[in-house]
């Protein structure tokens, strides 16, 4: 790991001012914020990231979880994943978020990991993490080792011929189904970015993963008030029950009464190059009976555009079954 300078800013304005001098906020940034360090330090040890300056956000007053006047929730950028998952308002109103976070990593990692850091965690594609291998995301133009290589865990939705890396976060999938908004303080002022617009598809520039620019400090995330009478849950399928990333997962937020679905928000994990909101599935569920046939139609719609690689074709049926089962669980006795 190369040596680096550590900056401890006194407030968000100073943190943003220091990082605004970076060449990029994307892969290869020379100045980076650091929060829990559970993604960044790993990548620095592997020489995948080599920032010269780390700007420590841990002492900024961004660690609160508070109800908003409209009944929603505001979550500070440095709130630890454990604190978020176990917060009474999250357990009561946003079960899908609590379950998604608790399904990820380990207790120790969740105690360090932060809300902003989780939003920005990087792919687990093995070629990205190995500097001896070609990887367009790490080194644009070098090729993609995964497309004709080991791609069992990689994406089937939102891929390009430059990159098929999966967004690995569980929290992001729940946030997508909850229609979270990410609040950023940047060189040009503050802005609020719906999570659907925050991560970008790889296209021809897989090194660019979000809309963030140099100087953009995530300050907090807001969740809208919970839809009245909704039930939500997160179902994660993986090779083993703990300490493992999703092969396929589903976050569902459903309102149903008398066997009929009146509102549905669906997002999928483990299958997309970004947290995968499926408005197609939502369309097949809304105003329909809560039956297995309806759930299957929704799952077919969600995976309609899936493009499998040599080793991950099994994910199409796995993801469909994951969504169908999550919907069954969420609508039981509705
Ligand atoms: C062994 C292991 C297993 C894991 N398993 C899972 C799993 O099953 N599911 C899952 O979802 N995750 C899993 N994770 C990932 C883990 O959740 C993330 O590493 C963690 O959420 C990152 O948060 P952090 O605060 O440590 O981020 P850091 O490493 O500190 O930062 C990550 C990125 O965010 C940027 N950043 C941090 N704060 C800000 C801010 N306020 N504004 C702008 N940019 C910021 C940093 O510059 C950096 O680029 C695992 C991690 C490990 C190491
Ligand atoms: S899938 Fe993306 S991250 Fe993985 S090797 Fe290809 S370009 Fe790199």
Short mmCIF file of C-alpha atoms and ligand atoms in Angstrom, two decimals:
data_model
loop_
_atom_site.label_atom_id
_atom_site.label_comp_id
_atom_site.label_asym_id
_atom_site.label_seq_id
_atom_site.Cartn_x
_atom_site.Cartn_y
_atom_site.Cartn_z
CA UNK A 1 0.00 0.00 0.00
CA UNK A 2 1.41 3.43 -0.96
CA UNK A 3 1.76 6.15 1.64
CA UNK A 4 -0.97 8.75 1.82
CA UNK A 5 -1.83 11.93 3.64
CA UNK A 6 -4.75 11.88 6.11
CA UNK A 7 -6.88 15.02 6.36
CA UNK A 8 -9.31 15.54 9.24
CA UNK A 9 -11.68 18.30 8.13
CA UNK A 10 -13.48 20.40 10.75
CA UNK A 11 -16.74 20.49 8.82
CA UNK A 12 -18.48 19.36 5.64
CA UNK A 13 -17.52 22.52 3.75
CA UNK A 14 -13.83 21.88 4.35
CA UNK A 15 -14.20 18.18 3.49
CA UNK A 16 -15.85 19.09 0.21
CA UNK A 17 -13.28 21.82 -0.55
CA UNK A 18 -10.35 19.40 -0.16
CA UNK A 19 -11.87 16.66 -2.36
CA UNK A 20 -13.04 19.16 -4.99
CA UNK A 21 -9.36 19.34 -6.05
CA UNK A 22 -9.42 15.63 -7.03
CA UNK A 23 -9.08 14.73 -10.71
CA UNK A 24 -12.14 12.47 -10.48
CA UNK A 25 -14.61 11.12 -7.93
CA UNK A 26 -14.66 7.81 -9.78
CA UNK A 27 -12.15 4.94 -10.18
CA UNK A 28 -8.58 6.09 -9.61
CA UNK A 29 -9.44 9.20 -7.56
CA UNK A 30 -6.33 10.83 -6.11
CA UNK A 31 -8.27 12.29 -3.15
CA UNK A 32 -10.95 10.18 -1.44
CA UNK A 33 -13.26 10.42 1.52
CA UNK A 34 -12.84 7.61 3.99
CA UNK A 35 -15.57 6.43 6.38
CA UNK A 36 -15.52 2.87 7.80
CA UNK A 37 -12.75 1.91 5.39
CA UNK A 38 -14.14 -1.62 4.84
CA UNK A 39 -14.20 -1.16 1.06
CA UNK A 40 -11.51 1.44 0.50
CA UNK A 41 -8.70 0.05 2.66
CA UNK A 42 -9.16 -3.40 1.08
CA UNK A 43 -8.78 -1.89 -2.38
CA UNK A 44 -5.77 0.19 -1.32
CA UNK A 45 -4.04 -2.94 0.00
CA UNK A 46 -4.64 -4.54 -3.40
CA UNK A 47 -3.34 -1.39 -5.21
CA UNK A 48 -6.68 -1.14 -7.02
CA UNK A 49 -7.12 2.28 -5.39
CA UNK A 50 -4.13 4.50 -4.65
CA UNK A 51 -5.36 7.85 -3.32
CA UNK A 52 -2.67 10.25 -2.14
CA UNK A 53 -5.00 12.00 0.29
CA UNK A 54 -7.72 10.48 2.48
CA UNK A 55 -10.30 12.86 3.91
CA UNK A 56 -11.71 11.34 7.09
CA UNK A 57 -15.44 12.01 7.44
CA UNK A 58 -15.90 10.10 10.69
CA UNK A 59 -15.84 13.16 12.96
CA UNK A 60 -18.34 15.17 10.93
CA UNK A 61 -21.77 15.47 12.59
CA UNK A 62 -23.44 13.17 10.07
CA UNK A 63 -24.29 10.24 12.36
CA UNK A 64 -27.96 10.87 13.23
CA UNK A 65 -31.11 8.97 12.32
CA UNK A 66 -34.17 11.17 12.68
CA UNK A 67 -37.86 11.15 11.76
CA UNK A 68 -38.81 13.85 9.26
CA UNK A 69 -41.93 16.02 9.81
CA UNK A 70 -43.76 14.18 6.98
CA UNK A 71 -43.24 10.79 8.66
CA UNK A 72 -40.19 9.77 6.64
CA UNK A 73 -36.63 9.25 7.83
CA UNK A 74 -33.32 11.00 7.44
CA UNK A 75 -30.15 8.90 7.79
CA UNK A 76 -26.75 10.56 8.22
CA UNK A 77 -23.92 9.53 5.91
CA UNK A 78 -21.77 8.16 8.72
CA UNK A 79 -24.53 6.19 10.47
CA UNK A 80 -23.10 2.69 10.92
CA UNK A 81 -24.92 -0.12 9.15
CA UNK A 82 -25.61 -1.87 12.49
CA UNK A 83 -27.14 1.25 14.04
CA UNK A 84 -29.34 1.72 11.00
CA UNK A 85 -30.51 -1.89 10.84
CA UNK A 86 -31.47 -1.98 14.53
CA UNK A 87 -33.01 1.50 14.81
CA UNK A 88 -36.61 1.23 16.13
CA UNK A 89 -38.08 3.36 13.30
CA UNK A 90 -36.30 1.25 10.67
CA UNK A 91 -37.45 -1.98 12.33
CA UNK A 92 -41.02 -0.63 12.46
CA UNK A 93 -41.43 1.18 9.15
CA UNK A 94 -38.70 -0.06 6.79
CA UNK A 95 -38.23 -3.76 7.57
CA UNK A 96 -36.82 -4.39 4.11
CA UNK A 97 -33.91 -2.07 4.86
CA UNK A 98 -33.16 -3.67 8.22
CA UNK A 99 -33.29 -7.18 6.73
CA UNK A 100 -31.12 -6.23 3.75
CA UNK A 101 -28.38 -4.75 5.92
CA UNK A 102 -28.45 -7.64 8.39
CA UNK A 103 -28.10 -10.14 5.52
CA UNK A 104 -24.77 -8.60 4.51
CA UNK A 105 -21.18 -9.09 5.67
CA UNK A 106 -20.62 -9.76 9.40
CA UNK A 107 -21.44 -8.02 12.67
CA UNK A 108 -17.92 -6.57 12.87
CA UNK A 109 -18.03 -5.19 9.32
CA UNK A 110 -21.54 -3.79 9.81
CA UNK A 111 -20.32 -2.04 12.98
CA UNK A 112 -17.74 -0.17 10.88
CA UNK A 113 -19.56 0.24 7.55
CA UNK A 114 -21.47 3.47 6.95
CA UNK A 115 -24.51 4.47 4.93
CA UNK A 116 -22.52 6.50 2.39
CA UNK A 117 -19.75 3.91 2.15
CA UNK A 118 -22.28 1.17 1.49
CA UNK A 119 -23.87 3.21 -1.31
CA UNK A 120 -20.41 3.44 -2.89
CA UNK A 121 -19.05 -0.05 -2.27
CA UNK A 122 -17.33 -1.55 -5.30
CA UNK A 123 -17.91 -4.69 -7.29
CA UNK A 124 -16.54 -8.02 -6.10
CA UNK A 125 -15.58 -9.03 -9.67
CA UNK A 126 -12.31 -10.92 -9.14
CA UNK A 127 -10.64 -9.33 -12.17
CA UNK A 128 -11.34 -5.85 -10.83
CA UNK A 129 -9.54 -6.75 -7.61
CA UNK A 130 -6.49 -8.29 -9.29
CA UNK A 131 -4.16 -5.77 -10.93
CA UNK A 132 -2.49 -8.54 -13.00
CA UNK A 133 -5.77 -9.03 -14.92
CA UNK A 134 -7.44 -6.95 -17.64
CA UNK A 135 -10.37 -4.89 -16.37
CA UNK A 136 -12.02 -1.95 -18.14
CA UNK A 137 -13.42 -0.66 -14.87
CA UNK A 138 -10.02 -0.48 -13.16
CA UNK A 139 -8.01 0.38 -16.25
CA UNK A 140 -10.17 1.66 -19.12
CA UNK A 141 -9.34 0.03 -22.45
CA UNK A 142 -7.52 -2.97 -20.97
CA UNK A 143 -10.38 -5.38 -21.72
CA UNK A 144 -12.80 -7.36 -19.59
CA UNK A 145 -11.41 -10.55 -18.07
CA UNK A 146 -14.83 -11.69 -16.91
CA UNK A 147 -16.80 -11.79 -20.16
CA UNK A 148 -14.90 -14.86 -21.36
CA UNK A 149 -13.72 -15.85 -17.91
CA UNK A 150 -15.10 -16.49 -14.44
CA UNK A 151 -18.48 -14.77 -14.50
CA UNK A 152 -20.72 -17.01 -12.37
CA UNK A 153 -21.50 -14.29 -9.84
CA UNK A 154 -21.72 -11.38 -12.27
CA UNK A 155 -24.61 -9.42 -13.75
CA UNK A 156 -27.28 -10.36 -16.27
CA UNK A 157 -29.11 -7.01 -16.36
CA UNK A 158 -27.68 -3.65 -17.43
CA UNK A 159 -24.46 -5.13 -18.78
CA UNK A 160 -22.42 -3.84 -21.72
CA UNK A 161 -19.71 -5.39 -23.88
CA UNK A 162 -17.22 -3.44 -21.72
CA UNK A 163 -18.31 -4.62 -18.25
CA UNK A 164 -20.69 -7.08 -16.59
CA UNK A 165 -19.85 -6.36 -12.95
CA UNK A 166 -22.60 -6.70 -10.36
CA UNK A 167 -23.35 -4.01 -7.82
CA UNK A 168 -22.82 -6.08 -4.66
CA UNK A 169 -24.72 -4.07 -2.07
CA UNK A 170 -27.75 -5.45 -0.23
CA UNK A 171 -28.60 -2.10 1.37
CA UNK A 172 -28.76 -0.41 -2.04
CA UNK A 173 -31.44 -2.85 -3.22
CA UNK A 174 -33.69 -2.03 -0.27
CA UNK A 175 -33.00 1.68 -0.75
CA UNK A 176 -34.06 1.35 -4.41
CA UNK A 177 -37.37 -0.30 -3.46
CA UNK A 178 -37.91 2.40 -0.81
CA UNK A 179 -37.19 5.19 -3.33
CA UNK A 180 -34.46 6.72 -1.19
CA UNK A 181 -33.01 10.13 -2.04
CA UNK A 182 -29.29 10.79 -1.63
CA UNK A 183 -28.27 14.26 -0.47
CA UNK A 184 -24.92 15.61 -1.58
CA UNK A 185 -22.95 18.73 -0.73
CA UNK A 186 -20.63 19.60 -3.60
CA UNK A 187 -18.52 22.35 -5.08
CA UNK A 188 -21.64 23.80 -6.74
CA UNK A 189 -23.92 23.57 -3.70
CA UNK A 190 -26.33 20.95 -2.44
CA UNK A 191 -28.39 18.54 -4.48
CA UNK A 192 -30.79 15.67 -3.92
CA UNK A 193 -30.41 12.63 -6.16
CA UNK A 194 -33.07 9.88 -6.33
CA UNK A 195 -31.32 6.53 -5.93
CA UNK A 196 -32.55 5.45 -9.37
CA UNK A 197 -30.37 8.22 -10.86
CA UNK A 198 -27.40 7.85 -8.51
CA UNK A 199 -25.68 4.74 -9.95
CA UNK A 200 -25.05 4.63 -13.70
CA UNK A 201 -24.90 1.71 -16.13
CA UNK A 202 -21.41 0.70 -17.33
CA UNK A 203 -21.93 1.37 -21.06
CA UNK A 204 -18.60 2.40 -22.61
CA UNK A 205 -17.34 3.97 -19.35
CA UNK A 206 -17.47 1.29 -16.64
CA UNK A 207 -14.92 3.24 -14.58
CA UNK A 208 -17.76 5.70 -13.91
CA UNK A 209 -20.23 4.20 -11.41
CA UNK A 210 -22.20 7.14 -10.03
CA UNK A 211 -23.09 10.72 -10.88
CA UNK A 212 -20.74 12.03 -8.17
CA UNK A 213 -18.20 14.74 -9.06
CA UNK A 214 -15.02 15.78 -7.20
CA UNK A 215 -15.97 17.46 -3.93
CA UNK A 216 -19.35 15.72 -3.63
CA UNK A 217 -19.82 14.72 0.01
CA UNK A 218 -22.82 12.54 0.73
CA UNK A 219 -24.37 14.14 3.82
CA UNK A 220 -27.50 12.05 4.33
CA UNK A 221 -30.16 9.86 2.77
CA UNK A 222 -33.89 10.42 3.12
CA UNK A 223 -36.65 7.85 2.93
CA UNK A 224 -40.24 8.86 2.11
CA UNK A 225 -42.92 8.01 4.67
CA UNK A 226 -43.90 4.33 4.56
CA UNK A 227 -46.92 3.59 2.35
CA UNK A 228 -49.91 2.95 4.65
CA UNK A 229 -50.47 -0.75 5.34
CA UNK A 230 -47.40 -1.91 3.43
CA UNK A 231 -45.39 -5.06 4.15
CA UNK A 232 -41.80 -5.21 3.10
CA UNK A 233 -39.05 -7.79 3.13
CA UNK A 234 -35.67 -8.71 1.69
CA UNK A 235 -34.87 -12.20 0.46
CA UNK A 236 -31.25 -13.04 -0.38
CA UNK A 237 -30.07 -16.22 -2.11
CA UNK A 238 -26.36 -17.03 -1.93
CA UNK A 239 -23.89 -19.90 -1.82
CA UNK A 240 -23.83 -19.97 2.00
CA UNK A 241 -25.95 -18.39 4.71
CA UNK A 242 -23.48 -15.87 6.08
CA UNK A 243 -20.56 -13.74 4.98
CA UNK A 244 -21.52 -14.05 1.33
CA UNK A 245 -22.79 -11.74 -1.41
CA UNK A 246 -26.10 -12.33 -3.19
CA UNK A 247 -26.43 -14.47 -6.30
CA UNK A 248 -29.95 -13.11 -6.48
CA UNK A 249 -32.01 -11.06 -4.05
CA UNK A 250 -35.35 -9.30 -3.97
CA UNK A 251 -36.57 -6.29 -2.02
CA UNK A 252 -40.34 -6.00 -2.06
CA UNK A 253 -42.60 -3.32 -0.61
CA UNK A 254 -46.20 -4.36 -1.09
CA UNK A 255 -49.59 -3.02 -0.11
CA UNK A 256 -52.36 -5.59 -0.45
CA UNK A 257 -55.86 -5.96 0.92
CA UNK A 258 -58.47 -8.68 0.44
CA UNK A 259 -56.08 -10.61 -1.76
CA UNK A 260 -55.47 -7.71 -4.14
CA UNK A 261 -52.25 -5.73 -4.58
CA UNK A 262 -52.76 -1.98 -4.66
CA UNK A 263 -49.13 -0.84 -4.65
CA UNK A 264 -45.79 -2.55 -5.36
CA UNK A 265 -42.17 -1.45 -5.29
CA UNK A 266 -39.67 -4.06 -6.44
CA UNK A 267 -35.88 -4.09 -6.64
CA UNK A 268 -33.45 -6.90 -7.27
CA UNK A 269 -29.86 -7.53 -6.24
CA UNK A 270 -27.07 -9.83 -7.41
CA UNK A 271 -28.28 -9.60 -11.00
CA UNK A 272 -27.77 -5.98 -12.08
CA UNK A 273 -24.85 -3.69 -12.76
CA UNK A 274 -26.69 -1.25 -10.50
CA UNK A 275 -29.33 -1.81 -7.80
CA UNK A 276 -32.12 -3.04 -10.08
CA UNK A 277 -35.52 -1.40 -9.65
CA UNK A 278 -38.08 -3.23 -11.74
CA UNK A 279 -40.97 -0.99 -12.73
CA UNK A 280 -41.89 -3.75 -15.20
CA UNK A 281 -42.58 -6.15 -12.33
CA UNK A 282 -44.43 -3.44 -10.42
CA UNK A 283 -46.71 -2.91 -13.43
CA UNK A 284 -47.60 -6.61 -13.53
CA UNK A 285 -48.48 -6.61 -9.81
CA UNK A 286 -50.49 -3.43 -9.34
CA UNK A 287 -54.27 -3.97 -9.19
CA UNK A 288 -53.81 -7.71 -9.60
CA UNK A 289 -54.70 -10.63 -7.34
CA UNK A 290 -51.93 -11.75 -5.02
CA UNK A 291 -51.54 -15.19 -6.60
CA UNK A 292 -48.56 -17.25 -7.67
CA UNK A 293 -49.56 -16.76 -11.32
CA UNK A 294 -49.38 -12.98 -10.89
CA UNK A 295 -46.03 -13.22 -9.11
CA UNK A 296 -44.61 -15.37 -11.89
CA UNK A 297 -45.73 -12.83 -14.52
CA UNK A 298 -44.00 -10.10 -12.53
CA UNK A 299 -40.82 -12.17 -12.26
CA UNK A 300 -40.86 -12.92 -16.01
CA UNK A 301 -41.21 -9.18 -16.69
CA UNK A 302 -38.35 -8.32 -14.31
CA UNK A 303 -35.96 -10.72 -16.04
CA UNK A 304 -37.24 -10.24 -19.61
CA UNK A 305 -34.12 -8.37 -20.77
CA UNK A 306 -31.62 -10.58 -18.93
CA UNK A 307 -28.48 -11.39 -20.89
CA UNK A 308 -26.64 -14.38 -19.45
CA UNK A 309 -22.91 -14.99 -19.78
CA UNK A 310 -21.18 -18.39 -20.09
CA UNK A 311 -21.52 -19.31 -16.38
CA UNK A 312 -24.42 -17.32 -14.96
CA UNK A 313 -27.48 -18.38 -17.00
CA UNK A 314 -28.81 -20.11 -13.86
CA UNK A 315 -29.36 -16.69 -12.33
CA UNK A 316 -32.38 -15.99 -14.53
CA UNK A 317 -34.52 -18.74 -13.01
CA UNK A 318 -32.96 -18.24 -9.57
CA UNK A 319 -33.85 -14.54 -9.57
CA UNK A 320 -37.39 -15.28 -10.76
CA UNK A 321 -37.93 -17.82 -7.98
CA UNK A 322 -36.42 -15.42 -5.48
CA UNK A 323 -38.90 -12.70 -6.43
CA UNK A 324 -41.88 -15.08 -6.50
CA UNK A 325 -41.03 -16.41 -3.05
CA UNK A 326 -40.47 -12.93 -1.62
CA UNK A 327 -43.87 -11.86 -2.94
CA UNK A 328 -45.54 -14.92 -1.45
CA UNK A 329 -44.02 -14.18 1.95
CA UNK A 330 -44.95 -10.49 1.76
CA UNK A 331 -48.58 -11.14 0.85
CA UNK A 332 -49.28 -14.07 3.18
CA UNK A 333 -52.59 -13.43 4.96
CA UNK A 334 -53.04 -10.09 3.14
C1 LIG B 1 -15.50 -9.39 3.79
C2 LIG B 1 -16.61 -8.46 3.40
C3 LIG B 1 -17.89 -8.98 3.19
C4 LIG B 1 -18.92 -8.12 2.81
N1 LIG B 1 -20.17 -8.64 2.58
C5 LIG B 1 -21.17 -7.80 2.17
C6 LIG B 1 -22.48 -8.29 1.87
O1 LIG B 1 -22.77 -9.49 1.97
N2 LIG B 1 -23.42 -7.40 1.45
C7 LIG B 1 -23.16 -6.07 1.33
O2 LIG B 1 -24.04 -5.31 0.95
N3 LIG B 1 -21.92 -5.57 1.59
C8 LIG B 1 -20.95 -6.41 2.01
N4 LIG B 1 -19.70 -5.91 2.26
C9 LIG B 1 -19.42 -4.51 1.92
C10 LIG B 1 -19.61 -3.53 3.05
O3 LIG B 1 -21.00 -3.37 3.29
C11 LIG B 1 -18.99 -2.22 2.58
O4 LIG B 1 -17.58 -2.42 2.54
C12 LIG B 1 -19.33 -1.05 3.46
O5 LIG B 1 -20.71 -0.80 3.47
C13 LIG B 1 -18.58 0.21 3.00
O6 LIG B 1 -18.77 1.22 3.96
P1 LIG B 1 -17.52 1.98 4.59
O7 LIG B 1 -18.07 3.05 5.46
O8 LIG B 1 -16.58 1.02 5.23
O9 LIG B 1 -16.90 2.59 3.26
P2 LIG B 1 -15.40 3.10 2.96
O10 LIG B 1 -14.56 1.93 2.63
O11 LIG B 1 -14.92 4.03 4.00
O12 LIG B 1 -15.70 3.95 1.64
C14 LIG B 1 -16.23 3.36 0.48
C15 LIG B 1 -16.33 4.44 -0.60
O13 LIG B 1 -17.27 5.44 -0.21
C16 LIG B 1 -16.67 6.72 -0.27
N5 LIG B 1 -17.31 7.52 0.80
C17 LIG B 1 -17.42 7.18 2.11
N6 LIG B 1 -18.14 8.11 2.75
C18 LIG B 1 -18.48 9.05 1.84
C19 LIG B 1 -19.25 10.26 1.91
N7 LIG B 1 -19.83 10.69 3.03
N8 LIG B 1 -19.43 10.96 0.76
C20 LIG B 1 -18.88 10.53 -0.40
N9 LIG B 1 -18.14 9.41 -0.51
C21 LIG B 1 -17.96 8.68 0.60
C22 LIG B 1 -15.20 6.48 -0.08
O14 LIG B 1 -14.42 7.51 -0.66
C23 LIG B 1 -15.01 5.18 -0.82
O15 LIG B 1 -14.86 5.41 -2.20
C24 LIG B 1 -18.67 -6.73 2.68
C25 LIG B 1 -17.39 -6.22 2.92
C26 LIG B 1 -16.37 -7.06 3.30
C27 LIG B 1 -15.01 -6.49 3.55
S1 LIG B 2 -16.81 -7.28 -15.47
FE1 LIG B 2 -16.21 -5.14 -15.20
S2 LIG B 2 -15.11 -5.19 -13.27
FE2 LIG B 2 -15.12 -7.30 -14.04
S3 LIG B 2 -13.31 -7.54 -15.35
FE3 LIG B 2 -14.94 -6.91 -16.67
S4 LIG B 2 -14.65 -4.70 -16.74
FE4 LIG B 2 -13.59 -5.37 -14.93
#
